[in-house]
Amino acid sequence: MFTSSLRNASRRVLARTMSTDAAHRPPISLYGLQARYANATFTAASKGNMLETVENELAGVKLAAANSPAFKSFLENPLISRDKKEKRVKEMFEGKVSIVTLNLMMVLAGNARLADAPKISDTYSQLMKAKRGEVEATIISADPLTKAQQTAVEAAMKVQVGKDKKVILSTEVDPSILGGLQVQIGDQFLDLSVGNKIDAISRTAT
């Protein structure tokens, strides 16, 4: 009876965040099951002025699931009843995380969706990066970039994404591309590698 009441209360708290003023709405539109939970959590965290706190807490849940087989098994085990999962979640998280994160985890337990917690963390992180104006870019080169080259690439990326955005640049080395660069900006991919040009020439020659 207690867990049922707590479940309903948690659901009401999370559900109320779905209808709110524009100031607390997620900065971008994401869809799907994980996005639904992440969007509601973002709104609740924004109202409580704890966006970054919740971001760090959800990242901690994801890290724990990755590093602890026991915790991962608990999240994913369908044989544990919803009531038992809610009780265990309350024991693990109450007083240790914000009320927003606790409510989310309780709702996930009640809905048999705890296994989705790591993906919800990733989706929430997407919302936070959008709020901060961050754009992830990956540069793949045949050889490690020098400091000067990386600075030049960052400047070029800044022009590409706009002055109001912050480029979060990561680099990778892949000798198989032979030379040039491969650039991934968000969901856009540009192949400027020597290997790709050779492939293109080979295709036209056949």
PDB file of C-alpha atoms in Angstrom:
ATOM      1  CA  MET A   1       0.000   0.000   0.000  1.00  0.00           C
ATOM      2  CA  PHE A   2       2.798   2.379   0.930  1.00  0.00           C
ATOM      3  CA  THR A   3       4.820   1.666  -2.206  1.00  0.00           C
ATOM      4  CA  SER A   4       1.697   2.063  -4.343  1.00  0.00           C
ATOM      5  CA  SER A   5       0.986   5.477  -2.823  1.00  0.00           C
ATOM      6  CA  LEU A   6       4.626   6.508  -3.229  1.00  0.00           C
ATOM      7  CA  ARG A   7       4.564   5.330  -6.842  1.00  0.00           C
ATOM      8  CA  ASN A   8       1.449   7.381  -7.583  1.00  0.00           C
ATOM      9  CA  ALA A   9       2.915  10.442  -5.870  1.00  0.00           C
ATOM     10  CA  SER A  10       6.129  10.167  -7.876  1.00  0.00           C
ATOM     11  CA  ARG A  11       4.165   9.822 -11.083  1.00  0.00           C
ATOM     12  CA  ARG A  12       2.106  12.906 -10.295  1.00  0.00           C
ATOM     13  CA  VAL A  13       5.221  14.948  -9.591  1.00  0.00           C
ATOM     14  CA  LEU A  14       6.852  13.864 -12.861  1.00  0.00           C
ATOM     15  CA  ALA A  15       3.632  14.240 -14.858  1.00  0.00           C
ATOM     16  CA  ARG A  16       3.058  17.820 -13.690  1.00  0.00           C
ATOM     17  CA  THR A  17       6.341  18.824 -15.286  1.00  0.00           C
ATOM     18  CA  MET A  18       4.993  17.943 -18.729  1.00  0.00           C
ATOM     19  CA  SER A  19       2.769  21.040 -18.804  1.00  0.00           C
ATOM     20  CA  THR A  20       4.787  24.082 -17.835  1.00  0.00           C
ATOM     21  CA  ASP A  21       5.853  27.482 -19.052  1.00  0.00           C
ATOM     22  CA  ALA A  22       8.429  27.920 -21.803  1.00  0.00           C
ATOM     23  CA  ALA A  23      11.172  28.982 -19.392  1.00  0.00           C
ATOM     24  CA  HIS A  24      11.583  25.433 -18.159  1.00  0.00           C
ATOM     25  CA  ARG A  25      11.017  23.496 -21.343  1.00  0.00           C
ATOM     26  CA  PRO A  26      13.867  21.443 -22.859  1.00  0.00           C
ATOM     27  CA  PRO A  27      15.952  23.439 -25.361  1.00  0.00           C
ATOM     28  CA  ILE A  28      15.528  20.918 -28.173  1.00  0.00           C
ATOM     29  CA  SER A  29      12.838  18.441 -29.169  1.00  0.00           C
ATOM     30  CA  LEU A  30      13.775  14.812 -28.631  1.00  0.00           C
ATOM     31  CA  TYR A  31      11.396  11.917 -29.091  1.00  0.00           C
ATOM     32  CA  GLY A  32      11.106   8.331 -27.940  1.00  0.00           C
ATOM     33  CA  LEU A  33      10.678   6.586 -24.615  1.00  0.00           C
ATOM     34  CA  GLN A  34      13.951   7.730 -23.075  1.00  0.00           C
ATOM     35  CA  ALA A  35      13.349  11.283 -24.268  1.00  0.00           C
ATOM     36  CA  ARG A  36       9.950  11.356 -22.599  1.00  0.00           C
ATOM     37  CA  TYR A  37      11.504  10.647 -19.210  1.00  0.00           C
ATOM     38  CA  ALA A  38      14.491  12.917 -19.867  1.00  0.00           C
ATOM     39  CA  ASN A  39      12.277  15.816 -20.965  1.00  0.00           C
ATOM     40  CA  ALA A  40      10.114  15.582 -17.853  1.00  0.00           C
ATOM     41  CA  THR A  41      13.189  15.293 -15.636  1.00  0.00           C
ATOM     42  CA  PHE A  42      14.809  18.318 -17.312  1.00  0.00           C
ATOM     43  CA  THR A  43      11.706  20.409 -16.680  1.00  0.00           C
ATOM     44  CA  ALA A  44      11.516  19.352 -13.033  1.00  0.00           C
ATOM     45  CA  ALA A  45      15.233  20.049 -12.540  1.00  0.00           C
ATOM     46  CA  SER A  46      14.914  23.452 -14.217  1.00  0.00           C
ATOM     47  CA  LYS A  47      12.063  24.409 -11.922  1.00  0.00           C
ATOM     48  CA  GLY A  48      14.134  23.350  -8.937  1.00  0.00           C
ATOM     49  CA  ASN A  49      17.264  25.141 -10.199  1.00  0.00           C
ATOM     50  CA  MET A  50      19.214  21.881 -10.132  1.00  0.00           C
ATOM     51  CA  LEU A  51      19.870  21.058 -13.776  1.00  0.00           C
ATOM     52  CA  GLU A  52      23.578  20.366 -13.343  1.00  0.00           C
ATOM     53  CA  THR A  53      23.032  18.511 -10.079  1.00  0.00           C
ATOM     54  CA  VAL A  54      20.652  16.096 -11.771  1.00  0.00           C
ATOM     55  CA  GLU A  55      23.006  15.781 -14.748  1.00  0.00           C
ATOM     56  CA  ASN A  56      25.823  14.683 -12.442  1.00  0.00           C
ATOM     57  CA  GLU A  57      23.560  12.323 -10.499  1.00  0.00           C
ATOM     58  CA  LEU A  58      22.270  10.606 -13.633  1.00  0.00           C
ATOM     59  CA  ALA A  59      25.823  10.327 -14.941  1.00  0.00           C
ATOM     60  CA  GLY A  60      26.652   8.641 -11.636  1.00  0.00           C
ATOM     61  CA  VAL A  61      23.817   6.146 -12.104  1.00  0.00           C
ATOM     62  CA  LYS A  62      25.084   5.342 -15.595  1.00  0.00           C
ATOM     63  CA  LEU A  63      28.653   4.943 -14.322  1.00  0.00           C
ATOM     64  CA  ALA A  64      27.512   2.676 -11.506  1.00  0.00           C
ATOM     65  CA  ALA A  65      25.616   0.492 -13.977  1.00  0.00           C
ATOM     66  CA  ALA A  66      28.741   0.241 -16.131  1.00  0.00           C
ATOM     67  CA  ASN A  67      31.113  -0.537 -13.270  1.00  0.00           C
ATOM     68  CA  SER A  68      28.972  -2.662 -10.967  1.00  0.00           C
ATOM     69  CA  PRO A  69      27.620  -5.964 -12.327  1.00  0.00           C
ATOM     70  CA  ALA A  70      25.393  -6.266  -9.245  1.00  0.00           C
ATOM     71  CA  PHE A  71      23.803  -2.845  -9.769  1.00  0.00           C
ATOM     72  CA  LYS A  72      23.420  -3.457 -13.500  1.00  0.00           C
ATOM     73  CA  SER A  73      21.743  -6.781 -12.766  1.00  0.00           C
ATOM     74  CA  PHE A  74      19.380  -5.097 -10.316  1.00  0.00           C
ATOM     75  CA  LEU A  75      18.342  -2.523 -12.920  1.00  0.00           C
ATOM     76  CA  GLU A  76      17.781  -5.116 -15.633  1.00  0.00           C
ATOM     77  CA  ASN A  77      16.390  -8.102 -13.682  1.00  0.00           C
ATOM     78  CA  PRO A  78      12.705  -8.554 -14.668  1.00  0.00           C
ATOM     79  CA  LEU A  79      12.181 -11.174 -11.956  1.00  0.00           C
ATOM     80  CA  ILE A  80      12.368  -8.587  -9.160  1.00  0.00           C
ATOM     81  CA  SER A  81       8.883  -7.201  -8.533  1.00  0.00           C
ATOM     82  CA  ARG A  82       8.145  -3.520  -9.074  1.00  0.00           C
ATOM     83  CA  ASP A  83       7.335  -3.039  -5.390  1.00  0.00           C
ATOM     84  CA  LYS A  84      10.656  -4.572  -4.341  1.00  0.00           C
ATOM     85  CA  LYS A  85      12.547  -2.452  -6.849  1.00  0.00           C
ATOM     86  CA  GLU A  86      10.821   0.703  -5.619  1.00  0.00           C
ATOM     87  CA  LYS A  87      11.681  -0.169  -2.026  1.00  0.00           C
ATOM     88  CA  ARG A  88      15.307  -0.895  -2.909  1.00  0.00           C
ATOM     89  CA  VAL A  89      15.618   2.291  -5.004  1.00  0.00           C
ATOM     90  CA  LYS A  90      14.278   4.324  -2.088  1.00  0.00           C
ATOM     91  CA  GLU A  91      16.811   2.706   0.246  1.00  0.00           C
ATOM     92  CA  MET A  92      19.693   3.331  -2.163  1.00  0.00           C
ATOM     93  CA  PHE A  93      18.912   6.879  -3.249  1.00  0.00           C
ATOM     94  CA  GLU A  94      16.807   8.701  -0.652  1.00  0.00           C
ATOM     95  CA  GLY A  95      18.856  11.379   1.078  1.00  0.00           C
ATOM     96  CA  LYS A  96      21.757  10.838  -1.320  1.00  0.00           C
ATOM     97  CA  VAL A  97      20.385  12.443  -4.488  1.00  0.00           C
ATOM     98  CA  SER A  98      18.061  15.304  -5.322  1.00  0.00           C
ATOM     99  CA  ILE A  99      14.292  14.829  -5.131  1.00  0.00           C
ATOM    100  CA  VAL A 100      14.153  15.078  -8.949  1.00  0.00           C
ATOM    101  CA  THR A 101      16.528  12.163  -9.472  1.00  0.00           C
ATOM    102  CA  LEU A 102      14.834  10.160  -6.721  1.00  0.00           C
ATOM    103  CA  ASN A 103      11.422  10.724  -8.298  1.00  0.00           C
ATOM    104  CA  LEU A 104      12.727   9.662 -11.697  1.00  0.00           C
ATOM    105  CA  MET A 105      14.266   6.463 -10.347  1.00  0.00           C
ATOM    106  CA  MET A 106      11.089   5.666  -8.387  1.00  0.00           C
ATOM    107  CA  VAL A 107       8.931   6.157 -11.481  1.00  0.00           C
ATOM    108  CA  LEU A 108      11.270   3.990 -13.548  1.00  0.00           C
ATOM    109  CA  ALA A 109      11.088   1.269 -10.895  1.00  0.00           C
ATOM    110  CA  GLY A 110       7.299   1.482 -10.793  1.00  0.00           C
ATOM    111  CA  ASN A 111       7.090   1.314 -14.578  1.00  0.00           C
ATOM    112  CA  ALA A 112       9.604  -1.544 -14.862  1.00  0.00           C
ATOM    113  CA  ARG A 113      11.942   0.752 -16.796  1.00  0.00           C
ATOM    114  CA  LEU A 114      15.020   0.895 -14.567  1.00  0.00           C
ATOM    115  CA  ALA A 115      17.055  -0.777 -17.311  1.00  0.00           C
ATOM    116  CA  ASP A 116      16.549   2.401 -19.371  1.00  0.00           C
ATOM    117  CA  ALA A 117      18.233   4.623 -16.763  1.00  0.00           C
ATOM    118  CA  PRO A 118      21.647   4.776 -18.535  1.00  0.00           C
ATOM    119  CA  LYS A 119      20.014   5.736 -21.854  1.00  0.00           C
ATOM    120  CA  ILE A 120      17.859   8.327 -20.111  1.00  0.00           C
ATOM    121  CA  SER A 121      21.065   9.739 -18.636  1.00  0.00           C
ATOM    122  CA  ASP A 122      22.518  10.040 -22.146  1.00  0.00           C
ATOM    123  CA  THR A 123      19.380  11.768 -23.410  1.00  0.00           C
ATOM    124  CA  TYR A 124      19.352  14.172 -20.471  1.00  0.00           C
ATOM    125  CA  SER A 125      22.989  14.942 -21.244  1.00  0.00           C
ATOM    126  CA  GLN A 126      21.975  15.823 -24.816  1.00  0.00           C
ATOM    127  CA  LEU A 127      19.461  18.318 -23.465  1.00  0.00           C
ATOM    128  CA  MET A 128      22.067  19.872 -21.177  1.00  0.00           C
ATOM    129  CA  LYS A 129      24.604  20.211 -23.999  1.00  0.00           C
ATOM    130  CA  ALA A 130      21.969  21.931 -26.115  1.00  0.00           C
ATOM    131  CA  LYS A 131      21.156  24.296 -23.247  1.00  0.00           C
ATOM    132  CA  ARG A 132      24.837  25.194 -22.893  1.00  0.00           C
ATOM    133  CA  GLY A 133      25.143  25.666 -26.652  1.00  0.00           C
ATOM    134  CA  GLU A 134      27.654  22.841 -26.949  1.00  0.00           C
ATOM    135  CA  VAL A 135      28.235  21.080 -30.263  1.00  0.00           C
ATOM    136  CA  GLU A 136      30.298  17.902 -30.293  1.00  0.00           C
ATOM    137  CA  ALA A 137      32.766  17.514 -33.132  1.00  0.00           C
ATOM    138  CA  THR A 138      35.164  14.675 -33.840  1.00  0.00           C
ATOM    139  CA  ILE A 139      38.192  15.035 -36.106  1.00  0.00           C
ATOM    140  CA  ILE A 140      39.776  11.851 -37.436  1.00  0.00           C
ATOM    141  CA  SER A 141      43.255  12.187 -38.932  1.00  0.00           C
ATOM    142  CA  ALA A 142      45.907   9.795 -40.177  1.00  0.00           C
ATOM    143  CA  ASP A 143      48.455  11.272 -37.749  1.00  0.00           C
ATOM    144  CA  PRO A 144      48.026  13.085 -34.437  1.00  0.00           C
ATOM    145  CA  LEU A 145      47.226  16.776 -34.912  1.00  0.00           C
ATOM    146  CA  THR A 146      49.735  19.319 -33.681  1.00  0.00           C
ATOM    147  CA  LYS A 147      48.566  21.990 -31.242  1.00  0.00           C
ATOM    148  CA  ALA A 148      48.562  24.559 -34.047  1.00  0.00           C
ATOM    149  CA  GLN A 149      46.523  22.274 -36.311  1.00  0.00           C
ATOM    150  CA  GLN A 150      43.990  21.564 -33.568  1.00  0.00           C
ATOM    151  CA  THR A 151      43.629  25.301 -32.864  1.00  0.00           C
ATOM    152  CA  ALA A 152      43.052  25.962 -36.558  1.00  0.00           C
ATOM    153  CA  VAL A 153      40.450  23.201 -36.754  1.00  0.00           C
ATOM    154  CA  GLU A 154      38.652  24.532 -33.669  1.00  0.00           C
ATOM    155  CA  ALA A 155      38.508  27.996 -35.252  1.00  0.00           C
ATOM    156  CA  ALA A 156      37.084  26.527 -38.461  1.00  0.00           C
ATOM    157  CA  MET A 157      34.510  24.556 -36.475  1.00  0.00           C
ATOM    158  CA  LYS A 158      33.484  27.732 -34.642  1.00  0.00           C
ATOM    159  CA  VAL A 159      32.749  29.443 -37.942  1.00  0.00           C
ATOM    160  CA  GLN A 160      30.804  26.399 -39.113  1.00  0.00           C
ATOM    161  CA  VAL A 161      28.522  26.043 -36.079  1.00  0.00           C
ATOM    162  CA  GLY A 162      28.088  29.733 -35.249  1.00  0.00           C
ATOM    163  CA  LYS A 163      29.497  32.170 -32.704  1.00  0.00           C
ATOM    164  CA  ASP A 164      26.828  31.388 -30.124  1.00  0.00           C
ATOM    165  CA  LYS A 165      27.856  27.734 -29.969  1.00  0.00           C
ATOM    166  CA  LYS A 166      30.699  26.106 -28.067  1.00  0.00           C
ATOM    167  CA  VAL A 167      32.588  23.389 -29.920  1.00  0.00           C
ATOM    168  CA  ILE A 168      33.540  20.354 -27.834  1.00  0.00           C
ATOM    169  CA  LEU A 169      36.286  18.883 -29.987  1.00  0.00           C
ATOM    170  CA  SER A 170      37.702  15.386 -29.749  1.00  0.00           C
ATOM    171  CA  THR A 171      40.349  13.880 -31.993  1.00  0.00           C
ATOM    172  CA  GLU A 172      41.016  10.359 -33.174  1.00  0.00           C
ATOM    173  CA  VAL A 173      43.866   8.823 -35.159  1.00  0.00           C
ATOM    174  CA  ASP A 174      43.144   6.345 -37.954  1.00  0.00           C
ATOM    175  CA  PRO A 175      46.142   5.595 -40.213  1.00  0.00           C
ATOM    176  CA  SER A 176      43.877   3.833 -42.709  1.00  0.00           C
ATOM    177  CA  ILE A 177      42.534   7.147 -44.044  1.00  0.00           C
ATOM    178  CA  LEU A 178      46.116   7.844 -45.316  1.00  0.00           C
ATOM    179  CA  GLY A 179      45.850  11.624 -45.031  1.00  0.00           C
ATOM    180  CA  GLY A 180      43.409  14.514 -44.834  1.00  0.00           C
ATOM    181  CA  LEU A 181      40.594  14.581 -42.331  1.00  0.00           C
ATOM    182  CA  GLN A 182      37.237  13.080 -41.517  1.00  0.00           C
ATOM    183  CA  VAL A 183      34.931  15.446 -39.674  1.00  0.00           C
ATOM    184  CA  GLN A 184      31.869  14.568 -37.604  1.00  0.00           C
ATOM    185  CA  ILE A 185      29.786  17.535 -36.389  1.00  0.00           C
ATOM    186  CA  GLY A 186      26.663  16.385 -34.604  1.00  0.00           C
ATOM    187  CA  ASP A 187      24.939  14.087 -37.090  1.00  0.00           C
ATOM    188  CA  GLN A 188      26.802  15.510 -40.095  1.00  0.00           C
ATOM    189  CA  PHE A 189      29.808  13.682 -41.542  1.00  0.00           C
ATOM    190  CA  LEU A 190      32.354  15.058 -44.003  1.00  0.00           C
ATOM    191  CA  ASP A 191      35.045  12.817 -45.494  1.00  0.00           C
ATOM    192  CA  LEU A 192      38.075  14.779 -46.717  1.00  0.00           C
ATOM    193  CA  SER A 193      40.482  11.883 -46.391  1.00  0.00           C
ATOM    194  CA  VAL A 194      43.011  10.825 -49.021  1.00  0.00           C
ATOM    195  CA  GLY A 195      41.649   7.285 -48.778  1.00  0.00           C
ATOM    196  CA  ASN A 196      38.191   8.459 -49.771  1.00  0.00           C
ATOM    197  CA  LYS A 197      39.582  10.402 -52.744  1.00  0.00           C
ATOM    198  CA  ILE A 198      41.510   7.329 -53.916  1.00  0.00           C
ATOM    199  CA  ASP A 199      38.326   5.258 -53.628  1.00  0.00           C
ATOM    200  CA  ALA A 200      36.461   7.856 -55.676  1.00  0.00           C
ATOM    201  CA  ILE A 201      39.118   7.768 -58.400  1.00  0.00           C
ATOM    202  CA  SER A 202      39.030   3.964 -58.408  1.00  0.00           C
ATOM    203  CA  ARG A 203      35.263   3.986 -58.835  1.00  0.00           C
ATOM    204  CA  THR A 204      35.442   6.351 -61.830  1.00  0.00           C
ATOM    205  CA  ALA A 205      38.206   4.289 -63.426  1.00  0.00           C
ATOM    206  CA  THR A 206      36.184   1.052 -63.406  1.00  0.00           C
TER     207      THR A 206
END
